[in-house]
Each structure stands twice: as structure tokens, then as C-alpha cells.
Coordinates of C-alpha atoms and ligand atoms in Angstrom, one line a residue:
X45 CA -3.5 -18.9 211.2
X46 CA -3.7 -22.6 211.6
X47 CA -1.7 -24.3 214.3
X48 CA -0.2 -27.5 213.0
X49 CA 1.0 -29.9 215.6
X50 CA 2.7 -33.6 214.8
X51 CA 0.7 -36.2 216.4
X52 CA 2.9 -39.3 218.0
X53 CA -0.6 -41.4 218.0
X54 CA -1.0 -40.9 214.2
X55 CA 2.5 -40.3 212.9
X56 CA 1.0 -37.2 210.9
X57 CA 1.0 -33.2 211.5
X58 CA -2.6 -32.4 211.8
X59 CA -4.4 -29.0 212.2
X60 CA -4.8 -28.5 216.2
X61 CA -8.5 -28.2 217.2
X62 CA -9.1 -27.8 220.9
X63 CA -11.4 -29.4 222.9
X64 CA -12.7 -26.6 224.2
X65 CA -12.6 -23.8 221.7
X66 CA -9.5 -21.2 223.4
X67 CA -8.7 -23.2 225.9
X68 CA -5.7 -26.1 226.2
X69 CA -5.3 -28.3 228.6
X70 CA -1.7 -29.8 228.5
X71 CA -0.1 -32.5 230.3
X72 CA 3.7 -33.5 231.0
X73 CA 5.2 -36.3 232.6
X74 CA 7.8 -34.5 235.2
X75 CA 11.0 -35.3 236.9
X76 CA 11.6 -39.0 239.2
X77 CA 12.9 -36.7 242.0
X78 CA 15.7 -39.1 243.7
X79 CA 18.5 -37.4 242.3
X80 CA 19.6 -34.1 240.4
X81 CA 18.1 -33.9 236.8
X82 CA 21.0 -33.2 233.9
X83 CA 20.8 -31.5 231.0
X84 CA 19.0 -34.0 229.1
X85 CA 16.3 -33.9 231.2
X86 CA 16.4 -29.9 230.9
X87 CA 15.8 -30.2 227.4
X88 CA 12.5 -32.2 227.3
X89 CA 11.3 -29.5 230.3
X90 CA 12.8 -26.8 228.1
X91 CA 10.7 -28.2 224.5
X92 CA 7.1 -28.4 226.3
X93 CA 8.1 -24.9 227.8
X94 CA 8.8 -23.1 224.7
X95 CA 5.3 -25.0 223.6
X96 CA 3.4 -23.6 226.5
X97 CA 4.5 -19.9 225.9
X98 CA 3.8 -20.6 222.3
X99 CA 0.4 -21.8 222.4
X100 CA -0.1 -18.4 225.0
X101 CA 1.3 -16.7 222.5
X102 CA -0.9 -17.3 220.2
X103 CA -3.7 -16.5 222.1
X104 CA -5.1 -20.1 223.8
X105 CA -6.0 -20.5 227.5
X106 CA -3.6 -23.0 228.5
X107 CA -3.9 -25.5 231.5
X108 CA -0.8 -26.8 231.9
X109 CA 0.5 -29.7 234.6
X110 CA 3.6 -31.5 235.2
X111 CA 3.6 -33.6 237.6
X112 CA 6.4 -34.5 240.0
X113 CA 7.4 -38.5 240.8
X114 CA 7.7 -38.6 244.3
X115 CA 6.5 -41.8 245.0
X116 CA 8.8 -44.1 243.0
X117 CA 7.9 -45.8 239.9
X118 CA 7.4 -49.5 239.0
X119 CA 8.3 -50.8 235.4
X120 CA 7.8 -53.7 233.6
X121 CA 11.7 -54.9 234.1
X122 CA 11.3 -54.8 237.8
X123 CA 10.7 -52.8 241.1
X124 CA 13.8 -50.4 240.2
X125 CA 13.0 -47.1 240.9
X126 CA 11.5 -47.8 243.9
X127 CA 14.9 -50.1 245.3
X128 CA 16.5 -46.9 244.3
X129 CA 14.7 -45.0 246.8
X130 CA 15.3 -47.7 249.6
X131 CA 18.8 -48.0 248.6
X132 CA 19.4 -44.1 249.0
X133 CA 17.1 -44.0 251.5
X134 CA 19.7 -46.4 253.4
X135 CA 23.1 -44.7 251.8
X136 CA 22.4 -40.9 252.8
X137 CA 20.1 -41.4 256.2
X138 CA 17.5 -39.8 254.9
X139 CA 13.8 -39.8 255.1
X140 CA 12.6 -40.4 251.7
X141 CA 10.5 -37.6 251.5
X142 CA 13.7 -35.8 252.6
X143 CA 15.3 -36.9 249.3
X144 CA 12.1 -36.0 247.6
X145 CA 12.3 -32.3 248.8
X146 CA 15.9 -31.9 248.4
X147 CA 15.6 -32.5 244.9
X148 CA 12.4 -31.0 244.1
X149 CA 14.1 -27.6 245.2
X150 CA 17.2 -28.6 242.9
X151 CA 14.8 -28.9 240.0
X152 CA 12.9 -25.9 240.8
X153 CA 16.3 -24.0 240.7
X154 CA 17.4 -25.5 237.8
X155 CA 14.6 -24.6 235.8
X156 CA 14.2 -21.2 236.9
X157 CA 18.0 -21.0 235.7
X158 CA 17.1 -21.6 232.4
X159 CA 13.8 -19.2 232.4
X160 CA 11.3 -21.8 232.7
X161 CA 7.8 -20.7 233.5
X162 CA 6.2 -22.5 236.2
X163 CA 3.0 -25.2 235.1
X164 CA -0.2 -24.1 236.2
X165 CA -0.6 -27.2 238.8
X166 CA 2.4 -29.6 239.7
X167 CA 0.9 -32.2 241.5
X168 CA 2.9 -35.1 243.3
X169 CA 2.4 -38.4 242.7
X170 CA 2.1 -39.2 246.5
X171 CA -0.3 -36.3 247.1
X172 CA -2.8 -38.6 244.7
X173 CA -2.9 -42.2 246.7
X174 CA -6.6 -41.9 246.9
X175 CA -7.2 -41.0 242.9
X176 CA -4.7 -44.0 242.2
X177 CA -6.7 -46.7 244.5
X178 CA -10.1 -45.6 243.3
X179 CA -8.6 -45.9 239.4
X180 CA -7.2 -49.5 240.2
X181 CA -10.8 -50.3 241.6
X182 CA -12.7 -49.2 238.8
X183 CA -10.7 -51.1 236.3
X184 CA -11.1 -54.3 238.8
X185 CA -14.8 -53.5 238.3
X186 CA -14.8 -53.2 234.9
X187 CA -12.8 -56.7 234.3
X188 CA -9.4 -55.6 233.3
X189 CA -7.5 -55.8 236.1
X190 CA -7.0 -58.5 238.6
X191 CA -5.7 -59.0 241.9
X192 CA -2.3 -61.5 242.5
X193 CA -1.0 -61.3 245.9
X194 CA -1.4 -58.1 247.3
X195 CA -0.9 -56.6 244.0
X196 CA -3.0 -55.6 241.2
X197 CA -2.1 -56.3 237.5
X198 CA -3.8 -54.7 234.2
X199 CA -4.7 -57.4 232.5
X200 CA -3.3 -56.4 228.9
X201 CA -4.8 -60.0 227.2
X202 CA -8.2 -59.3 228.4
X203 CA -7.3 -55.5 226.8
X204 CA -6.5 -56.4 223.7
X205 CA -9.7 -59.0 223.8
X206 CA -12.4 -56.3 223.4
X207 CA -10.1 -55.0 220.4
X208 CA -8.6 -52.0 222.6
X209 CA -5.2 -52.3 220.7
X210 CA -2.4 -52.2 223.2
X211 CA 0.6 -51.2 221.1
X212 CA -1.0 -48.2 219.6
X213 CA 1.2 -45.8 220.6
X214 CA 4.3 -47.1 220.3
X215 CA 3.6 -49.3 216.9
X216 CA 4.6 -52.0 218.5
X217 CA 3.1 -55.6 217.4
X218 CA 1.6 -57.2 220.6
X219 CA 1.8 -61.1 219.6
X220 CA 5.7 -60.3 219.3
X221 CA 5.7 -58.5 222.6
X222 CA 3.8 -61.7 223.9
X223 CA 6.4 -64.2 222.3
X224 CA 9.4 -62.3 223.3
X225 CA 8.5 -61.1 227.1
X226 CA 9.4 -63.2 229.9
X227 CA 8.6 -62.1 233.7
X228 CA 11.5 -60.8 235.8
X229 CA 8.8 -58.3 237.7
X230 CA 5.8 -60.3 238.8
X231 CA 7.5 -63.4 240.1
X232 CA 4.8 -65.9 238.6
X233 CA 1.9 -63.1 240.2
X234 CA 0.7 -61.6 236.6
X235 CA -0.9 -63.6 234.2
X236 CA 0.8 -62.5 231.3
X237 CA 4.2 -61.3 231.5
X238 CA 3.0 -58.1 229.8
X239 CA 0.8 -56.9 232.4
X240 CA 1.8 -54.1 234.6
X241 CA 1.3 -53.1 237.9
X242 CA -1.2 -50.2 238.7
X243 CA -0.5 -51.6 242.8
X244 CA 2.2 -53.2 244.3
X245 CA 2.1 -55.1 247.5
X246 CA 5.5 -53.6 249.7
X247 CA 7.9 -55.7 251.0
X248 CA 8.9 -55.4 254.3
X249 CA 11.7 -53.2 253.4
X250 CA 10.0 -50.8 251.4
X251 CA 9.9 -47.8 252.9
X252 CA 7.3 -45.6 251.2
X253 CA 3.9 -47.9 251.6
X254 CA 0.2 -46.8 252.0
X255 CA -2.8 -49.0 253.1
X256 CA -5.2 -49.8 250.5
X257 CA -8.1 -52.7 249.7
X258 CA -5.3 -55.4 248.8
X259 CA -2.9 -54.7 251.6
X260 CA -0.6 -52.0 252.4
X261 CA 1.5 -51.0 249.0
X262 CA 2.2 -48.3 246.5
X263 CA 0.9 -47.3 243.2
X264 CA 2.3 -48.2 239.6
X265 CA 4.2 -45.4 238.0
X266 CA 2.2 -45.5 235.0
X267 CA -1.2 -45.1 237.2
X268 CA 0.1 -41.8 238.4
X269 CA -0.1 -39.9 235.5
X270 CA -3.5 -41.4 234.1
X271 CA -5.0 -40.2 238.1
X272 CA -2.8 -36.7 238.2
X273 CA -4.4 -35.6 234.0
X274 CA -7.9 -37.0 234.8
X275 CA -8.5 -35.2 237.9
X276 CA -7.5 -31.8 236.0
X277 CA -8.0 -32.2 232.7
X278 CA -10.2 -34.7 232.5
X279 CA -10.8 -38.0 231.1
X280 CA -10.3 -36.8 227.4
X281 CA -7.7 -34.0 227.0
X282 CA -5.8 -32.0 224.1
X283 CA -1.9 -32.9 224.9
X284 CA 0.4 -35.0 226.4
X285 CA 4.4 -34.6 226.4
X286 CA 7.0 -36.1 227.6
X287 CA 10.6 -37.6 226.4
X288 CA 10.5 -40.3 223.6
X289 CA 11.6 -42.6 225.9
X290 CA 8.4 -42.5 227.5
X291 CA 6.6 -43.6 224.9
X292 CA 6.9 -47.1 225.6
X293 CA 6.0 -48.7 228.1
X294 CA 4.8 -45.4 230.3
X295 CA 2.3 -43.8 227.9
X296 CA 1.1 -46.9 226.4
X297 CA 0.3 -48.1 229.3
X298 CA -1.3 -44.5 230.2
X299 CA -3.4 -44.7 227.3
X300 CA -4.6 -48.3 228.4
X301 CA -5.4 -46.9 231.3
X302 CA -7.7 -44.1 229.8
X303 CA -9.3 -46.3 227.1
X304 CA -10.1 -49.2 229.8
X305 CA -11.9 -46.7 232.6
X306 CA -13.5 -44.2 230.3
X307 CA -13.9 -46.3 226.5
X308 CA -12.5 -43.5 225.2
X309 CA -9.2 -42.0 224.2
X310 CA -7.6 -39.9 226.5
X311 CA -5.2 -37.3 224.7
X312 CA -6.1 -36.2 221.6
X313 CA -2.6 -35.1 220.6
X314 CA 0.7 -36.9 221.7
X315 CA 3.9 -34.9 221.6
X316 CA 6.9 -36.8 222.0
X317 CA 10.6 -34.1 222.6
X318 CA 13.6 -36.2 221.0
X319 CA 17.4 -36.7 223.2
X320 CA 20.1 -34.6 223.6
X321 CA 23.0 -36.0 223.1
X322 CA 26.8 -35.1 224.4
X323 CA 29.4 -35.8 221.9
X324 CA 27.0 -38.5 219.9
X325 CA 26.1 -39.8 222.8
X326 CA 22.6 -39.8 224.6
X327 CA 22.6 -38.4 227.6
X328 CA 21.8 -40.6 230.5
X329 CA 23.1 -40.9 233.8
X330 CA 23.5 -45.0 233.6
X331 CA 26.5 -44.2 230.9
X332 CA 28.1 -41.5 232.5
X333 CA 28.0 -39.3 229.6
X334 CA 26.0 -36.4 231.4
X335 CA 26.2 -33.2 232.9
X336 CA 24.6 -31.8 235.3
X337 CA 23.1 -27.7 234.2
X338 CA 24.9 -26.0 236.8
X339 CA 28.3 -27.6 235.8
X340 CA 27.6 -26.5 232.2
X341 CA 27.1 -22.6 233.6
X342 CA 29.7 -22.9 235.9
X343 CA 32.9 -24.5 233.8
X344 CA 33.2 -27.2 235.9
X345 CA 33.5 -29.9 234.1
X346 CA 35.3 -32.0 231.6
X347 CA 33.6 -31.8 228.4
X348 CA 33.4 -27.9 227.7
X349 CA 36.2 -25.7 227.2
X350 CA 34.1 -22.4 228.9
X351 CA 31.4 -22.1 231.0
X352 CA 28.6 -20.7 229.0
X353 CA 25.7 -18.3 230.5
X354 CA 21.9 -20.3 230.8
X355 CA 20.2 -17.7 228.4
X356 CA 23.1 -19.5 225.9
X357 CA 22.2 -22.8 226.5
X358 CA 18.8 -21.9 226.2
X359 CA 18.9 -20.5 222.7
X360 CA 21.6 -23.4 221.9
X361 CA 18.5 -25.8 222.7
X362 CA 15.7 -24.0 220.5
X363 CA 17.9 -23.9 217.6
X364 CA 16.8 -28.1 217.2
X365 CA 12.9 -28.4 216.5
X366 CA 11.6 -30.2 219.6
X367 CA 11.4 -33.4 217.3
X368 CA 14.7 -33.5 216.4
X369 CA 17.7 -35.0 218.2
X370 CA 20.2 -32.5 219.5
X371 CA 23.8 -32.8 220.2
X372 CA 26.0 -30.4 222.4
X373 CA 29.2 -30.0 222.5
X374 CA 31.7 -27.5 223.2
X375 CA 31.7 -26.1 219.2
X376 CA 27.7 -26.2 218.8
X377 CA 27.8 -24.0 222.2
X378 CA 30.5 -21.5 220.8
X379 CA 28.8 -21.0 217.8
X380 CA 25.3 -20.4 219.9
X381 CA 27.2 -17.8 221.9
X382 CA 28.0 -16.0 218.7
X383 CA 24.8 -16.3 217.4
X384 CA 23.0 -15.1 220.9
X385 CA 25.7 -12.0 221.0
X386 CA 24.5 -10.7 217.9
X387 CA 20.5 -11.3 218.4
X388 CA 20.8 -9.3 221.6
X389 CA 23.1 -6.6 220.1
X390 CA 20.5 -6.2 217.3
X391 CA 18.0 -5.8 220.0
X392 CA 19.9 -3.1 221.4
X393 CA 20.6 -1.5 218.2
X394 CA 16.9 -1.3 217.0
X395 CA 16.5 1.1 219.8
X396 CA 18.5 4.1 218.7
X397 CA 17.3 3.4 215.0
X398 CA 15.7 6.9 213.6
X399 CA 13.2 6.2 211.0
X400 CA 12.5 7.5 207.8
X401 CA 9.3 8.0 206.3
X402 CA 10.6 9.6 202.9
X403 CA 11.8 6.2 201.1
X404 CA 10.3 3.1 201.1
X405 CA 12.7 -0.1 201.6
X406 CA 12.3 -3.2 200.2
X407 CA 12.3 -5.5 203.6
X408 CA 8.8 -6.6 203.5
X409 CA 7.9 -6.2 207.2
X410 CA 4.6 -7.9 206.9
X411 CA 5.7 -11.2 205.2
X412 CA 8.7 -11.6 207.4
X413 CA 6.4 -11.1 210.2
X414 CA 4.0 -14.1 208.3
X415 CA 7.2 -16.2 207.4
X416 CA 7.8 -16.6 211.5
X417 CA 4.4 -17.3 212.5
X418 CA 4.0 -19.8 209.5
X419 CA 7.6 -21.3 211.2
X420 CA 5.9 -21.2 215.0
X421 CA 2.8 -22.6 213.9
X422 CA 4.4 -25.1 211.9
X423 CA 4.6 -27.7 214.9
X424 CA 6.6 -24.9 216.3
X425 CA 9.5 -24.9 214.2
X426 CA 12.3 -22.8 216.8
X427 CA 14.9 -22.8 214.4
X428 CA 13.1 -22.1 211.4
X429 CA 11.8 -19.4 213.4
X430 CA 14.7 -18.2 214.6
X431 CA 16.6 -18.5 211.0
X432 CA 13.7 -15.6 210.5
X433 CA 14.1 -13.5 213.2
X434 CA 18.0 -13.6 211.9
X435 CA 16.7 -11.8 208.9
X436 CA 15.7 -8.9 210.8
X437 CA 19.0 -9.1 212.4
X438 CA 20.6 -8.4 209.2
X439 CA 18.2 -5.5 208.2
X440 CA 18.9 -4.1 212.0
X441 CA 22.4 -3.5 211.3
X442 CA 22.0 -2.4 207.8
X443 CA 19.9 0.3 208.9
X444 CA 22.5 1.1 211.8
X445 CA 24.5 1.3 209.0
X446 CA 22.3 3.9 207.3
X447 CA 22.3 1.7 204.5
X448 CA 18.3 0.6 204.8
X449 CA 15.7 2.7 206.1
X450 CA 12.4 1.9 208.2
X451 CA 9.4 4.0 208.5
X452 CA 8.0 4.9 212.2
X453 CA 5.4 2.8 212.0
X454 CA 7.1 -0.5 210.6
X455 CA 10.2 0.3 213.5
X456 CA 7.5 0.0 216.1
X457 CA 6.1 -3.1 214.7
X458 CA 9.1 -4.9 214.5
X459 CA 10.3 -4.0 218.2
X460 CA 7.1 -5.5 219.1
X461 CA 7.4 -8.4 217.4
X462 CA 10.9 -9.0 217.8
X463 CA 10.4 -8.7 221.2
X464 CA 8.1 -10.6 221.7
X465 CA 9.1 -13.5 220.0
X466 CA 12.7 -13.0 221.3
X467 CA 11.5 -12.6 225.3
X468 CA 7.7 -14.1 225.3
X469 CA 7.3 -17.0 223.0
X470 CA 11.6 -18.3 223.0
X471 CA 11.7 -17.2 226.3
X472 CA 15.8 -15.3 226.4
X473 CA 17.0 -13.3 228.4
X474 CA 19.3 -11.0 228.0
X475 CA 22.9 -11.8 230.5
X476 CA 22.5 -8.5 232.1
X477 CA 18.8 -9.1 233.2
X478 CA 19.7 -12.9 233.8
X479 CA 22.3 -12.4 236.0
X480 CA 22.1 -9.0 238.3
X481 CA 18.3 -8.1 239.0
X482 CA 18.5 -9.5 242.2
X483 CA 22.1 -8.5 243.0
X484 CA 21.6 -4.7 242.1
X485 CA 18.4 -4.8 244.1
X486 CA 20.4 -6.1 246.8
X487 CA 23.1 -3.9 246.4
X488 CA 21.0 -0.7 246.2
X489 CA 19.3 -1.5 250.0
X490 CA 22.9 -2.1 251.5
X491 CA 23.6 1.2 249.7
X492 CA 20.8 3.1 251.2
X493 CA 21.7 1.5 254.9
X494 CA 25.1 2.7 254.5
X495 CA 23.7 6.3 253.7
X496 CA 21.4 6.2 256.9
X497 CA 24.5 5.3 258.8
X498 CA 26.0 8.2 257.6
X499 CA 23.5 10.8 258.4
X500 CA 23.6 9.0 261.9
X501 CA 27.3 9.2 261.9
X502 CA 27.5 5.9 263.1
X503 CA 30.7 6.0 260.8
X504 CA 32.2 2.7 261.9
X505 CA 28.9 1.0 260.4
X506 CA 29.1 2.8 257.3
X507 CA 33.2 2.1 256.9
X508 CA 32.3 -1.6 257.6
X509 CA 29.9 -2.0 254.9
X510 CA 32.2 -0.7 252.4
X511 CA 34.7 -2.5 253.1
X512 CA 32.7 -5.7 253.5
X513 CA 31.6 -5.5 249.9
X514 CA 35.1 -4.4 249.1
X515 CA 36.8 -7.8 250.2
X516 CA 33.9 -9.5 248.3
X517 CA 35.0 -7.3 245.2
X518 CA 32.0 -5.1 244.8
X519 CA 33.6 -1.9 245.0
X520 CA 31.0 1.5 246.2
X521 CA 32.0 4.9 244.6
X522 CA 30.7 8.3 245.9
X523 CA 30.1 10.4 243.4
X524 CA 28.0 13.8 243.1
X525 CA 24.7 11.7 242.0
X526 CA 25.4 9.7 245.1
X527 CA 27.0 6.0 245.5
X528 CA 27.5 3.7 242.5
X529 CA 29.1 0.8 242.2
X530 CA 31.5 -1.5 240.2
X531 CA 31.6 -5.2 240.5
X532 CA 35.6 -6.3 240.3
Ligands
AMP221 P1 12.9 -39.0 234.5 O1 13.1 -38.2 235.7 O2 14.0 -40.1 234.3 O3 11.5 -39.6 234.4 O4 13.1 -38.1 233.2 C1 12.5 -36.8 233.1 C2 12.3 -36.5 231.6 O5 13.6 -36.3 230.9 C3 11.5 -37.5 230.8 O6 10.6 -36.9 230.0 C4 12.6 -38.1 229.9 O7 12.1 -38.6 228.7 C5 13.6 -37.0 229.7 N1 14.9 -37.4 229.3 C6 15.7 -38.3 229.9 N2 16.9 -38.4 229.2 C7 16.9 -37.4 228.3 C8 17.9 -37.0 227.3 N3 19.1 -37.5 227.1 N4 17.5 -36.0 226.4 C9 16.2 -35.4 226.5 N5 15.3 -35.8 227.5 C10 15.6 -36.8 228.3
ZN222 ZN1 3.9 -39.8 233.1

């Protein structure tokens, strides 16, 4: 089996080759942590997820880091990420890294909502000051970045000079770029107005600042990914992600970076995870048309007509390929619901299935099972692989329906591939499972502590348990198994 992934860099789908035979080191550009992430956000964190329990699936190693922003980020238009920080900074009272925490924690909990799995290393941007000054040195050394008043500039002219092709990435054609760029960000410090920062000299207001050669300052948002990738996957490694929107200027710049420190390119294969859009329209936070996850799951809001479960929007997402754009709104989310009922019922089903090894049926278990891997290899193609595992769906309740047979060895093979690509490699859950682990875990101790109070007779301590969790509607029954209960 071949895995085909489509190269941003090249514009083609080419046949993945590691760099290190088994193994993948994989790199995503994480959440600006000043505020809550929406749903868009979700989405791109929800694509490379699905990618990194694919490629485990399939057998590879994988290395995976996202990093977190911490530290604000400079971009070409100006210092605005970083006044955003001040400015919030100033609004809420708060210590920056404050702001940082709280919403690190929010994203955590968002993510975990949604069944993400956790990236091997999650470095912060401000935990790698030291990596980013010694970067910006080296590519002073090496003549392709220059010092302007406490702040250091890669010097993109001097780049493109030695025939190092800024643009590459993003197709973009530089002598345009040249003629139609003026400089709102360096105030007459750069040379060119499309040079970026890799340092920025901090003005007295700025909060977050560090010492360094050229003054105290902070790094250039684009620096912080090229230090956080090099230092653990090295200087040449097999993939980058992040949203499309990153592709310009962030990862050209990244890829400057690279090229200028180490001559060589540093990602062999550039995946880029397309918008998601509400109602036509991208989601951003600067239009207003966004929502925030928990709002989604909880009904609170004024776009959907429901609230709708996180396994739901989950498998709502994965029906798009990753490279497509994908638009929610409250129909698209109905008809997920539908379609998320019946793959979970069908799981159910399968297990009270009896097989038959008298007839032979005409479902083809092996090339249906070939059909979704061609689809997950196929620059992992979710909904072409889920359009598969619908087949099997339909053969499920046709054999509930005794109108199909399956023979015992094919009715194991399916469960275990079904299952796998259901709970493994899509990453669902089913609601039960989602929603009441932890509750019925919690429930069963404060069950047991009732019965010890009992045996005790410390009655009043028993009574007041049960009616405790009676006024928050989780009503305990004694029955001759001992206590169950019944949430109301
Ligand atoms: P930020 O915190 O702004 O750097 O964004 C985090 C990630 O979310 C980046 O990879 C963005 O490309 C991505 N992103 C932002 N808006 C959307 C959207 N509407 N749909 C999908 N991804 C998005
Ligand atoms: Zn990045």
C-alpha cells in the first residue's frame, strides 16, 4: 500500500517516502493563545489529527509537535498580535502569561472535547528564546539578515540574490510583491519593505520582552516555528501543517528561514487544511461570523437550531477531505446526526450478528476492505472513506435482517476493521462513552460511600447523599443486585 499525500510546495500528490524509513516526524503550527479558539480553528487541529492517527494507523512512527504561540507574533502588516497582548494585558489585569495559561487550558479542553490525541511535544514559543536568538545570529553570520535599530530584519533581496526563490510556497511572483509593498511595520528600519522581523526591539510598553545581543526584545512569529521543528525534528523534516492561511507570509517565511541557515529545504511535504465556513462565510473572529465549540455542544447560540453532541461535529468535519472547504450549518449538522445514528447503530448491530458458514454472500469483504484503504491512503480521503464504511452499514442491517449472511471468519474481520477505522484512525466516539465514563465512575464511589455509611449506620450520611444527588436529578434505586441509578 502506497501512501499518497498532496504536496502544497509542488501542487502535485506524490507517493510519501519518509526520511527515515518507519518513522514521521510531523510539525503543526498551533494556537495564538490570547483568546478562546472557535470552531474554525478546531477544524485545522481536527484535519492534522485525523492525519496523525492515520499515518499510526498505518503502521509509521510518528513524531508529532504543535507548538503553542505564547509569546505573540509579529507580521509583516505591523506589531498586531503583540498590541493585542498589551491591550488585553491592560483590559483584564492580567499578567500575560496569565492570559496565556488561561487559554491554553481552554484549548486543551476544547480539544479533548472533540477526541483529539495529544502531540507528542507541544513546545511554547516563549520556552525557546535561546533557539530563536541563536537562529537570528546564525543567519546575521551567514549575511542574510541585518540589524536596524534594535531589531533584526531577514533580508529577503539578499535571499532571493543567491537564487533561494522567496515566493516558492505560496506562488507568489516576488518583483510584484516588491512593486506593490509599502512599509507600515518597520518604520523606515528594513531595507526592503518585504523583509520580516526574526527580532523586534520592545517599546517601552511592551510587556513581554527578553534581553538579547541587539537590546532587550522579542522574537518574530515566523522564527518560532523554524527554532521549535529544528530542535526536534531537525533541520530537514517529512511534514508541515497548518491552515491555508498560513501559507503566506508565515511558512514562506519559515521556509526562508530553513533554506538560509541550513541550504537546504526544510519540509519535505507541505500540507495545507482548507476553512470552514458558517453559512458561506469563513469563519474568523474579525467578522463576527464564529462560534465558539462549546456554544455549538451546548445550544447556545444563534446560528443552530439544536445543540449537537462533539462526536457529531466530529464526524460532520471528516465528511470534507482536509483539502476541501467546509461549510456548517444547522442542515449539514442534522444530516451528520442522521448519518452518525446509524454508523453507531450498525456498530451495535454487528455484535449480535450470528454467522453462517453454509452460504457464501456476495459482499466482497476483502475488496471493500481494499476500497477504504485505497480512500485513506489516497491523501486521506475521510469521506471517500467513510462513503465505504457506509457500505458495510448497509450489509450490517441486511444481515440483521437475515437477508445476507457472513461467515465467522469474515464477521470477525469486519468488526476489526470497522472498528478500527470507526474508533482508531476517524477517531468517534460513541455519545454514551463521550459523555458518562467519568460521571458513572463518579457516581459508583459516592455509591459505595453511601453503602459504607450504611453498614456504619451513620443513616443521616447515607439519607444525605441520596438526596443530594436527588435535587441534582440523579436519582439511586436499591434493588436486589444492589444500588443503580437513573439520571432524570
Ligand atoms: P491562530 O491561532 O489564529 O494562529 O489559528 C490557529 C489555526 O487555525 C491556524 O492553523 C489557522 O490557519 C486556522 N484557522 C483559522 N481560521 C480558520 C477557519 N475559518 N477554518 C479553518 N481553520 C482556521
Ligand atoms: Zn508556525
Amino acid at each position: 500500500m502506497q501512501l499518497k499525500i498532496y504536496n502544497s510546495l509542488t501542487g502535485e500528490k506524490e507517493i510519501f517516502k519518509p526520511i527515515l524509513e518507519g518513522n514521521v516526524g510531523m510539525y503543526v503550527c498551533g494556537p495564538t493563545v490570547y483568546s478562546n479558539v472557535h470552531l474554525g480553528n478546531v477544524r485545522t487541529f481536527l484535519s492534522f489529527d485525523f492525519i496523525y492517527r492515520s499515518l499510526m494507523h498505518l503502521g509509521y512512527k510518528v513524531r508529532y509537535v504543535r507548538n503553542i504561540t505564547d509569546a505573540g507574533h509579529l507580521t509583516d502588516d505591523g506589531d498586531v498580535n503583540n498590541d493585542r497582548f498589551v491591550k488585553q494585558t491592560r483590559l483584564e489585569k492580567l499578567e500575560p502569561m496569565e492570559i496565556v495559561q488561561k487559554y491554553t487550558v481552554d484549548f486543551h479542553k476544547v480539544l479533548q472535547l472533540f477526541n483529539l490525541l495529544p502531540p507528542n511535544i507541544e513546545p511554547t514559543a516563549t520556552g525557546h528564546i535561546v533557539e530563536q536568538i541563536e537562529l537570528t545570529q546564525k543567519l546575521i553570520q551567514k549575511g542574510f539578515a541585518y540589524e536596524s535599530n534594535g531589531s533584526v530584519y531577514f533580508d529577503v533581496l539578499e535571499y532571493n540574490k543567491r537564487g533561494l526563490n522567496y515566493g516558492e510556497l505560496s506562488k507568489r511572483n516576488i518583483e510584484e510583491l516588491f512593486a506593490n509593498t509599502r512599509d507600515l511595520d518597520g518604520q523606515g528600519e528594513k531595507k526592503n519593505p518585504q523583509d520580516f522581523a526574526l527580532w523586534k526591539k520592545a517599546s517601552p510598553a511592551h510587556i513581554m520582552r527578553w534581553n538579547s545581543p541587539w537590546g532587550e526584545g522579542f522574537p518574530g512569529w515566523h522564527l518560532e516555528c523554524t527554532a521549535m521543528s529544528t530542535k526536534y525534528l531537525g533541520e530537514t523534516f517529512d511534514i508541515h501543517g497548518g491552515g491555508m492561511d498560513l501559507k503566506f507570509p508565515h511558512h514562506e517565511c519559515e521556509i526562508a528561514q530553513g533554506k538560509a541557515c541550513n541550504g537546504a529545504e526544510p519540509v519535505h511535504y507541505w500540507m495545507h487544511a482548507n476553512m470552514l465556513t458558517m453559512n458561506s462565510q469563513r469563519m474568523s473572529k474579525s467578522t463576527g461570523n464564529y462560534i465558539l465549540p462549546m456554544q455549538l455542544v451546548t445550544g447556545e447560540n444563534d446560528f443552530f437550531e439544536k445543540p449537537f453532541h462533539p462526536s457529531i461535529v466530529r464526524f460532520c468535519f471528516l465528511q470534507a477531505h482536509y483539502r476541501s472547504v467546509l461549510d456548517i450549518s444547522n442542515d449539514a449538522m442534522l444530516a451528520s446526526e442522521k448519518g452518525f445514528i446509524r454508523l453507531m447503530e450498525a456498530i451495535k448491530v454487528l455484535n449480535d450478528i450470528t454467522p453462517n458458514d453454509e452460504k457464501q454472500s456476495p459482499f466482497r469483504l476483502d475488496e471493500w476492505k481494499n476500497k477504504a484503504y485505497d480512500a485513506l491512503t489516497d491523501d486521506f480521503n475521510s469521506p471517500v472513506l467513510i462513503a465505504h464504511l457506509f457500505e458495510a452499514v448497509k450489509y450490517i442491517f441486511a444481515l440483521k435482517d437475515g437477508k445476507e449472511t457472513v461467515s465467522t471468519k469474515d464477521l470477525e474481520e469486519l468488526k476489526s476493521v470497522l472498528n478500527a477505522f470507526v474508533f482508531d484512525v476517524l477517531g468517534l466516539q460513541t455519545i454514551e462513552e463521550n459523555n458518562n465514563e467519568k460521571l458513572d465512575q463518579t457516581l459508583k464511589v459516592l455509591i459505595e460511600l453511601r453503602n459504607q455509611a450504611r453498614k456504619s449506620k451513620n443513616f443521616e450520611l447515607s439519607d444525605q447523599i441520596r438526596d443530594k444527588l436527588l435535587a441534582e436529578g440523579i436519582e439511586l434505586k436499591d434493588g436486589r443486585d444492589g444500588t443503580s441509578y437513573v439520571l432524570n
